[in-house]
PDB file of C-alpha atoms in Angstrom:
ATOM      1  CA  MET A   1     101.292  95.051  79.020  1.00 69.00           C
ATOM      2  CA  LYS A   2     100.669  97.065  82.188  1.00 90.00           C
ATOM      3  CA  HIS A   3     101.456 100.752  82.272  1.00 93.00           C
ATOM      4  CA  ILE A   4     103.547 101.830  85.251  1.00 97.00           C
ATOM      5  CA  ASP A   5     103.380 105.536  86.064  1.00 97.00           C
ATOM      6  CA  THR A   6     106.577 107.506  86.689  1.00 97.00           C
ATOM      7  CA  LEU A   7     105.162 109.324  89.743  1.00 98.00           C
ATOM      8  CA  HIS A   8     103.898 107.311  92.704  1.00 98.00           C
ATOM      9  CA  TYR A   9     102.386 109.169  95.640  1.00 98.00           C
ATOM     10  CA  ILE A  10     102.533 107.329  98.973  1.00 98.00           C
ATOM     11  CA  THR A  11      99.917 108.400 101.493  1.00 97.00           C
ATOM     12  CA  HIS A  12     100.948 109.272 105.028  1.00 95.00           C
ATOM     13  CA  LEU A  13      98.873 109.301 108.197  1.00 93.00           C
ATOM     14  CA  LEU A  14      98.755 112.947 109.264  1.00 94.00           C
ATOM     15  CA  THR A  15      96.408 114.376 111.880  1.00 92.00           C
ATOM     16  CA  ASP A  16      95.850 117.625 110.005  1.00 95.00           C
ATOM     17  CA  TYR A  17      95.836 116.293 106.455  1.00 97.00           C
ATOM     18  CA  PRO A  18      93.395 113.419 105.839  1.00 97.00           C
ATOM     19  CA  ILE A  19      94.253 110.771 103.290  1.00 98.00           C
ATOM     20  CA  ALA A  20      91.205 111.630 101.188  1.00 98.00           C
ATOM     21  CA  GLN A  21      92.441 115.209 100.882  1.00 98.00           C
ATOM     22  CA  GLN A  22      95.929 113.978 100.002  1.00 98.00           C
ATOM     23  CA  VAL A  23      94.435 111.916  97.202  1.00 98.00           C
ATOM     24  CA  GLU A  24      92.338 114.835  95.950  1.00 98.00           C
ATOM     25  CA  ASP A  25      95.318 117.207  95.920  1.00 98.00           C
ATOM     26  CA  VAL A  26      97.798 114.942  94.156  1.00 98.00           C
ATOM     27  CA  CYS A  27      95.226 113.869  91.597  1.00 98.00           C
ATOM     28  CA  CYS A  28      94.494 117.547  90.914  1.00 97.00           C
ATOM     29  CA  GLY A  29      98.246 117.962  90.478  1.00 97.00           C
ATOM     30  CA  GLY A  30      98.385 115.290  87.787  1.00 96.00           C
ATOM     31  CA  CYS A  31      99.431 112.221  89.761  1.00 97.00           C
ATOM     32  CA  ARG A  32      97.616 109.088  88.674  1.00 97.00           C
ATOM     33  CA  TRP A  33      99.187 106.547  91.018  1.00 98.00           C
ATOM     34  CA  ILE A  34      98.180 106.403  94.682  1.00 98.00           C
ATOM     35  CA  GLN A  35      99.801 103.949  97.058  1.00 98.00           C
ATOM     36  CA  LEU A  36      97.715 103.652 100.211  1.00 98.00           C
ATOM     37  CA  ARG A  37     100.200 103.211 103.043  1.00 97.00           C
ATOM     38  CA  MET A  38      98.824 102.881 106.586  1.00 95.00           C
ATOM     39  CA  LYS A  39     101.535 101.047 108.505  1.00 86.00           C
ATOM     40  CA  HIS A  40     100.011 101.176 111.987  1.00 85.00           C
ATOM     41  CA  ALA A  41      96.386 100.700 110.967  1.00 91.00           C
ATOM     42  CA  ASP A  42      94.582  97.419 111.433  1.00 91.00           C
ATOM     43  CA  THR A  43      92.995  95.592 108.524  1.00 92.00           C
ATOM     44  CA  GLU A  44      89.531  97.016 109.168  1.00 95.00           C
ATOM     45  CA  GLU A  45      90.769 100.607 109.161  1.00 96.00           C
ATOM     46  CA  ARG A  46      92.879 100.044 106.060  1.00 96.00           C
ATOM     47  CA  LEU A  47      89.936  98.421 104.291  1.00 97.00           C
ATOM     48  CA  ALA A  48      87.559 101.224 105.265  1.00 98.00           C
ATOM     49  CA  THR A  49      89.990 103.880 104.033  1.00 98.00           C
ATOM     50  CA  ALA A  50      90.583 102.056 100.762  1.00 98.00           C
ATOM     51  CA  GLN A  51      86.837 101.787 100.194  1.00 98.00           C
ATOM     52  CA  ALA A  52      86.382 105.465 101.013  1.00 98.00           C
ATOM     53  CA  ILE A  53      89.018 106.758  98.594  1.00 98.00           C
ATOM     54  CA  TYR A  54      88.381 104.309  95.761  1.00 98.00           C
ATOM     55  CA  PRO A  55      85.580 106.407  94.174  1.00 97.00           C
ATOM     56  CA  LEU A  56      87.848 109.457  94.304  1.00 96.00           C
ATOM     57  CA  VAL A  57      90.727 107.598  92.691  1.00 97.00           C
ATOM     58  CA  ASP A  58      88.358 106.189  90.087  1.00 97.00           C
ATOM     59  CA  ARG A  59      86.977 109.646  89.279  1.00 97.00           C
ATOM     60  CA  TYR A  60      90.442 110.782  88.280  1.00 97.00           C
ATOM     61  CA  ARG A  61      91.104 107.499  86.449  1.00 97.00           C
ATOM     62  CA  ALA A  62      94.076 106.944  88.699  1.00 98.00           C
ATOM     63  CA  LYS A  63      95.458 103.666  90.052  1.00 98.00           C
ATOM     64  CA  LEU A  64      95.056 102.561  93.643  1.00 98.00           C
ATOM     65  CA  ILE A  65      97.869 100.388  94.987  1.00 98.00           C
ATOM     66  CA  ILE A  66      97.601  98.985  98.511  1.00 98.00           C
ATOM     67  CA  ASN A  67     100.805  98.862 100.526  1.00 97.00           C
ATOM     68  CA  ASP A  68     101.613  95.515 102.184  1.00 93.00           C
ATOM     69  CA  ASP A  69      98.078  94.101 102.210  1.00 95.00           C
ATOM     70  CA  ALA A  70      97.122  91.957  99.219  1.00 97.00           C
ATOM     71  CA  TYR A  71      93.927  90.858 100.960  1.00 96.00           C
ATOM     72  CA  VAL A  72      92.653  94.437 101.200  1.00 97.00           C
ATOM     73  CA  ALA A  73      93.720  94.984  97.581  1.00 98.00           C
ATOM     74  CA  LYS A  74      91.604  92.031  96.553  1.00 98.00           C
ATOM     75  CA  ALA A  75      88.652  93.042  98.748  1.00 98.00           C
ATOM     76  CA  VAL A  76      88.362  96.522  97.210  1.00 98.00           C
ATOM     77  CA  ASN A  77      89.408  95.421  93.713  1.00 98.00           C
ATOM     78  CA  ALA A  78      92.365  97.811  93.818  1.00 98.00           C
ATOM     79  CA  HIS A  79      94.683  97.996  90.845  1.00 98.00           C
ATOM     80  CA  GLY A  80      97.427  96.231  92.732  1.00 98.00           C
ATOM     81  CA  VAL A  81      99.642  95.840  95.770  1.00 98.00           C
ATOM     82  CA  HIS A  82     103.122  96.902  96.831  1.00 98.00           C
ATOM     83  CA  ILE A  83     104.858  94.389  99.061  1.00 96.00           C
ATOM     84  CA  GLY A  84     108.006  94.740 101.141  1.00 90.00           C
ATOM     85  CA  ALA A  85     110.713  92.238 101.964  1.00 83.00           C
ATOM     86  CA  GLU A  86     108.894  91.024 105.079  1.00 82.00           C
ATOM     87  CA  ASP A  87     105.441  90.859 103.497  1.00 86.00           C
ATOM     88  CA  MET A  88     103.680  88.265 101.374  1.00 93.00           C
ATOM     89  CA  HIS A  89     105.781  86.405  98.796  1.00 95.00           C
ATOM     90  CA  PRO A  90     105.311  87.843  95.267  1.00 97.00           C
ATOM     91  CA  SER A  91     104.140  84.490  93.899  1.00 97.00           C
ATOM     92  CA  ASP A  92     101.492  84.219  96.622  1.00 97.00           C
ATOM     93  CA  ALA A  93     100.325  87.761  95.873  1.00 98.00           C
ATOM     94  CA  ARG A  94     100.057  86.930  92.176  1.00 98.00           C
ATOM     95  CA  HIS A  95      98.107  83.782  92.919  1.00 98.00           C
ATOM     96  CA  LEU A  96      95.727  85.738  95.139  1.00 98.00           C
ATOM     97  CA  LEU A  97      95.224  88.750  92.865  1.00 98.00           C
ATOM     98  CA  GLY A  98      95.406  87.159  89.445  1.00 97.00           C
ATOM     99  CA  PRO A  99      97.336  88.044  86.277  1.00 97.00           C
ATOM    100  CA  ASP A 100      95.781  91.443  85.609  1.00 97.00           C
ATOM    101  CA  LYS A 101      96.702  93.194  88.851  1.00 98.00           C
ATOM    102  CA  ILE A 102      99.883  95.199  89.440  1.00 98.00           C
ATOM    103  CA  ILE A 103     102.454  93.857  91.883  1.00 98.00           C
ATOM    104  CA  GLY A 104     105.400  95.948  93.017  1.00 98.00           C
ATOM    105  CA  CYS A 105     108.174  94.898  95.387  1.00 98.00           C
ATOM    106  CA  THR A 106     110.803  96.696  97.446  1.00 96.00           C
ATOM    107  CA  ALA A 107     114.545  96.191  96.842  1.00 96.00           C
ATOM    108  CA  ASN A 108     117.651  97.529  98.574  1.00 96.00           C
ATOM    109  CA  THR A 109     120.456  95.648  96.801  1.00 96.00           C
ATOM    110  CA  LEU A 110     121.347  94.281  93.380  1.00 97.00           C
ATOM    111  CA  ASP A 111     120.722  90.770  94.706  1.00 97.00           C
ATOM    112  CA  ASP A 112     117.210  91.878  95.660  1.00 97.00           C
ATOM    113  CA  VAL A 113     116.590  93.180  92.135  1.00 97.00           C
ATOM    114  CA  LEU A 114     117.904  90.021  90.486  1.00 97.00           C
ATOM    115  CA  ARG A 115     115.891  87.786  92.790  1.00 97.00           C
ATOM    116  CA  LEU A 116     112.651  89.731  92.438  1.00 97.00           C
ATOM    117  CA  SER A 117     112.931  89.933  88.660  1.00 96.00           C
ATOM    118  CA  GLN A 118     112.424  86.165  88.500  1.00 96.00           C
ATOM    119  CA  TYR A 119     108.860  86.526  89.759  1.00 97.00           C
ATOM    120  CA  ASP A 120     105.772  87.735  87.961  1.00 97.00           C
ATOM    121  CA  ILE A 121     105.899  91.313  89.208  1.00 97.00           C
ATOM    122  CA  ASP A 122     105.479  94.626  87.401  1.00 97.00           C
ATOM    123  CA  TYR A 123     107.900  97.068  89.002  1.00 98.00           C
ATOM    124  CA  ILE A 124     110.523  97.367  91.732  1.00 98.00           C
ATOM    125  CA  GLY A 125     110.827 100.151  94.297  1.00 98.00           C
ATOM    126  CA  LEU A 126     114.544 100.693  94.964  1.00 97.00           C
ATOM    127  CA  GLY A 127     115.674 102.519  98.077  1.00 94.00           C
ATOM    128  CA  PRO A 128     115.833 104.200 100.409  1.00 95.00           C
ATOM    129  CA  PHE A 129     117.443 107.061  98.553  1.00 95.00           C
ATOM    130  CA  ARG A 130     118.083 108.856 101.858  1.00 90.00           C
ATOM    131  CA  PHE A 131     116.962 108.611 105.463  1.00 72.00           C
ATOM    132  CA  THR A 132     113.219 108.915 105.870  1.00 69.00           C
ATOM    133  CA  PRO A 133     111.275 108.966 109.165  1.00 62.00           C
ATOM    134  CA  THR A 134     108.294 107.271 107.501  1.00 58.00           C
ATOM    135  CA  LYS A 135     110.095 103.898 107.639  1.00 54.00           C
ATOM    136  CA  GLU A 136     110.786 102.348 111.031  1.00 55.00           C
ATOM    137  CA  LYS A 137     112.979  99.465 109.825  1.00 60.00           C
ATOM    138  CA  LEU A 138     115.089 101.393 107.367  1.00 62.00           C
ATOM    139  CA  SER A 139     117.408  99.502 105.036  1.00 72.00           C
ATOM    140  CA  PRO A 140     120.866 100.934 104.259  1.00 87.00           C
ATOM    141  CA  VAL A 141     120.597 104.304 102.528  1.00 92.00           C
ATOM    142  CA  LEU A 142     121.678 104.163  98.870  1.00 95.00           C
ATOM    143  CA  GLY A 143     122.027 107.763  97.713  1.00 94.00           C
ATOM    144  CA  HIS A 144     122.594 108.699  94.079  1.00 95.00           C
ATOM    145  CA  GLU A 145     125.673 106.552  93.693  1.00 96.00           C
ATOM    146  CA  GLY A 146     124.102 103.447  95.181  1.00 96.00           C
ATOM    147  CA  ILE A 147     121.006 103.682  93.013  1.00 97.00           C
ATOM    148  CA  HIS A 148     123.081 104.371  89.890  1.00 96.00           C
ATOM    149  CA  ARG A 149     125.376 101.417  90.611  1.00 97.00           C
ATOM    150  CA  ILE A 150     122.507  98.979  91.168  1.00 97.00           C
ATOM    151  CA  ILE A 151     120.568 100.048  88.094  1.00 97.00           C
ATOM    152  CA  ALA A 152     123.647  99.909  85.864  1.00 97.00           C
ATOM    153  CA  ALA A 153     124.445  96.409  87.109  1.00 97.00           C
ATOM    154  CA  ALA A 154     120.822  95.306  86.703  1.00 97.00           C
ATOM    155  CA  ARG A 155     120.845  96.454  83.084  1.00 95.00           C
ATOM    156  CA  THR A 156     123.989  94.419  82.376  1.00 97.00           C
ATOM    157  CA  HIS A 157     122.058  91.399  83.660  1.00 97.00           C
ATOM    158  CA  GLY A 158     119.271  92.111  81.180  1.00 95.00           C
ATOM    159  CA  ILE A 159     116.790  93.442  83.737  1.00 94.00           C
ATOM    160  CA  ARG A 160     114.354  95.883  82.129  1.00 92.00           C
ATOM    161  CA  ILE A 161     111.573  95.931  84.709  1.00 96.00           C
ATOM    162  CA  PRO A 162     110.635  99.518  85.711  1.00 96.00           C
ATOM    163  CA  ILE A 163     112.615 100.585  88.782  1.00 97.00           C
ATOM    164  CA  ILE A 164     111.173 103.352  90.950  1.00 98.00           C
ATOM    165  CA  ALA A 165     113.438 105.245  93.353  1.00 97.00           C
ATOM    166  CA  ILE A 166     111.926 105.551  96.833  1.00 96.00           C
ATOM    167  CA  GLY A 167     112.721 106.915 100.264  1.00 94.00           C
ATOM    168  CA  GLY A 168     113.163 110.539 101.308  1.00 94.00           C
ATOM    169  CA  ILE A 169     113.187 111.999  97.792  1.00 97.00           C
ATOM    170  CA  ALA A 170     112.763 115.775  97.537  1.00 96.00           C
ATOM    171  CA  ILE A 171     111.793 117.815  94.486  1.00 95.00           C
ATOM    172  CA  GLY A 172     115.371 119.041  94.117  1.00 95.00           C
ATOM    173  CA  ASP A 173     116.662 115.463  93.848  1.00 96.00           C
ATOM    174  CA  ILE A 174     114.628 114.395  90.854  1.00 95.00           C
ATOM    175  CA  ASP A 175     116.632 115.806  87.934  1.00 94.00           C
ATOM    176  CA  ARG A 176     119.850 114.178  89.122  1.00 94.00           C
ATOM    177  CA  LEU A 177     118.077 110.967  90.087  1.00 95.00           C
ATOM    178  CA  MET A 178     116.636 110.577  86.609  1.00 95.00           C
ATOM    179  CA  GLY A 179     120.210 110.522  85.354  1.00 94.00           C
ATOM    180  CA  THR A 180     120.807 107.264  87.215  1.00 95.00           C
ATOM    181  CA  GLY A 181     118.524 105.373  84.844  1.00 94.00           C
ATOM    182  CA  ILE A 182     115.522 105.061  87.144  1.00 96.00           C
ATOM    183  CA  TYR A 183     112.071 104.855  85.592  1.00 96.00           C
ATOM    184  CA  GLY A 184     110.367 107.154  88.097  1.00 97.00           C
ATOM    185  CA  VAL A 185     110.036 108.190  91.727  1.00 98.00           C
ATOM    186  CA  ALA A 186     107.797 107.471  94.696  1.00 98.00           C
ATOM    187  CA  VAL A 187     107.326 110.437  97.018  1.00 98.00           C
ATOM    188  CA  SER A 188     105.359 111.432 100.072  1.00 97.00           C
ATOM    189  CA  LYS A 189     106.684 114.428 102.032  1.00 95.00           C
ATOM    190  CA  ALA A 190     107.967 116.045  98.839  1.00 97.00           C
ATOM    191  CA  ILE A 191     104.302 116.805  98.201  1.00 97.00           C
ATOM    192  CA  HIS A 192     102.448 116.703 101.526  1.00 96.00           C
ATOM    193  CA  GLY A 193     105.192 118.685 103.246  1.00 96.00           C
ATOM    194  CA  THR A 194     104.742 121.728 100.997  1.00 97.00           C
ATOM    195  CA  MET A 195     102.355 124.663 101.309  1.00 96.00           C
ATOM    196  CA  ASP A 196     100.873 124.156  97.843  1.00 97.00           C
ATOM    197  CA  LYS A 197     100.480 120.418  97.344  1.00 97.00           C
ATOM    198  CA  VAL A 198      98.913 120.693  93.911  1.00 97.00           C
ATOM    199  CA  ALA A 199     101.709 122.927  92.622  1.00 98.00           C
ATOM    200  CA  ALA A 200     104.377 120.598  94.063  1.00 97.00           C
ATOM    201  CA  CYS A 201     102.793 117.628  92.356  1.00 97.00           C
ATOM    202  CA  ARG A 202     102.623 119.476  89.053  1.00 97.00           C
ATOM    203  CA  ALA A 203     106.282 120.465  89.354  1.00 96.00           C
ATOM    204  CA  ILE A 204     107.368 116.867  89.911  1.00 97.00           C
ATOM    205  CA  THR A 205     105.178 115.642  87.066  1.00 95.00           C
ATOM    206  CA  ALA A 206     106.745 118.216  84.746  1.00 94.00           C
ATOM    207  CA  GLN A 207     110.264 117.152  85.736  1.00 95.00           C
ATOM    208  CA  LEU A 208     109.510 113.484  85.126  1.00 95.00           C
ATOM    209  CA  THR A 209     107.834 114.181  81.791  1.00 92.00           C
ATOM    210  CA  ALA A 210     110.824 116.209  80.645  1.00 91.00           C
ATOM    211  CA  HIS A 211     113.134 113.275  81.345  1.00 88.00           C
ATOM    212  CA  ASN A 212     110.839 110.495  80.199  1.00 77.00           C
ATOM    213  CA  PRO A 213     108.034 111.755  77.927  1.00 71.00           C
ATOM    214  CA  PHE A 214     106.979 108.250  76.868  1.00 67.00           C
ATOM    215  CA  PRO A 215     107.397 106.044  79.981  1.00 66.00           C
ATOM    216  CA  THR A 216     106.385 102.713  78.536  1.00 53.00           C
ATOM    217  CA  ILE A 217     108.416  99.531  78.914  1.00 49.00           C
ATOM    218  CA  ASN A 218     107.460  96.278  77.253  1.00 45.00           C
ATOM    219  CA  TYR A 219     107.943  94.361  80.468  1.00 43.00           C
ATOM    220  CA  GLU A 220     106.584  91.080  79.109  1.00 44.00           C
ATOM    221  CA  SER A 221     109.264  91.061  76.396  1.00 37.00           C
ATOM    222  CA  SER A 222     112.007  92.140  78.782  1.00 41.00           C
ATOM    223  CA  ILE A 223     111.312  89.481  81.381  1.00 42.00           C
ATOM    224  CA  THR A 224     111.042  86.840  78.650  1.00 42.00           C
ATOM    225  CA  ASN A 225     114.420  87.934  77.279  1.00 41.00           C
ATOM    226  CA  HIS A 226     115.952  87.875  80.768  1.00 45.00           C
ATOM    227  CA  ARG A 227     114.635  84.396  81.481  1.00 44.00           C
ATOM    228  CA  SER A 228     115.833  83.192  78.054  1.00 43.00           C
ATOM    229  CA  THR A 229     119.319  84.502  78.836  1.00 42.00           C
ATOM    230  CA  LYS A 230     119.292  82.646  82.152  1.00 44.00           C
ATOM    231  CA  ASP A 231     118.168  79.456  80.403  1.00 45.00           C
ATOM    232  CA  GLU A 232     121.008  79.778  77.896  1.00 43.00           C
ATOM    233  CA  ARG A 233     123.532  80.210  80.712  1.00 41.00           C
ATOM    234  CA  HIS A 234     122.115  77.208  82.500  1.00 42.00           C
ATOM    235  CA  LEU A 235     122.430  75.058  79.378  1.00 40.00           C
ATOM    236  CA  LYS A 236     126.039  76.162  78.846  1.00 42.00           C
ATOM    237  CA  ASN A 237     126.947  75.403  82.455  1.00 45.00           C
ATOM    238  CA  SER A 238     125.315  71.973  82.299  1.00 43.00           C
ATOM    239  CA  ARG A 239     127.275  70.872  79.245  1.00 44.00           C
TER     240      ARG A 239
END
């Protein structure tokens, strides 16, 4: 069973705040999940950055997840990849990376969640929570109500895969968001946009721990149960 952290930090290309320093700060603040996101970089630049920060991530015993690029994830032996709707198919990513690596996917609707849960993935990023300038092709904004509605419906379908809220989340949103049933949050500006990045990270970590002190889901059992339920429905419908 793979452990999925409740706090995911997504790097952002900033001229005055290098990615290596972002990683250092959030790791000092207690974050142990770094998603390397470099949307406008070419493969060589993304690979070089991943190689440069890997020793730092490893020193803190954190996880390095590569956004969008399973080939770079494989090249640097990262812990996994996060893929969007227009990126590599989850099954192709699993075939490329193997059974031990983490694969996360982005969802915006209940149909997305139900579809993605059929594949061998480890978590789903659900959003955007609100408008965020870090995404150029932004899906419809969900807000608290949208996220709560999708998660509640997913649970009625037997989906127990960890669902991470993403997209424009601020520190002040987290307490209410955790009431929607999400497993955790993925943030960027909520940390890098503050004066004291380490303190901001620690504050978010404390909030998440208060809501979910033991964030462990037996995903293998849950996906087996979900698939068994689908098989039972299929048998009933075929009779």
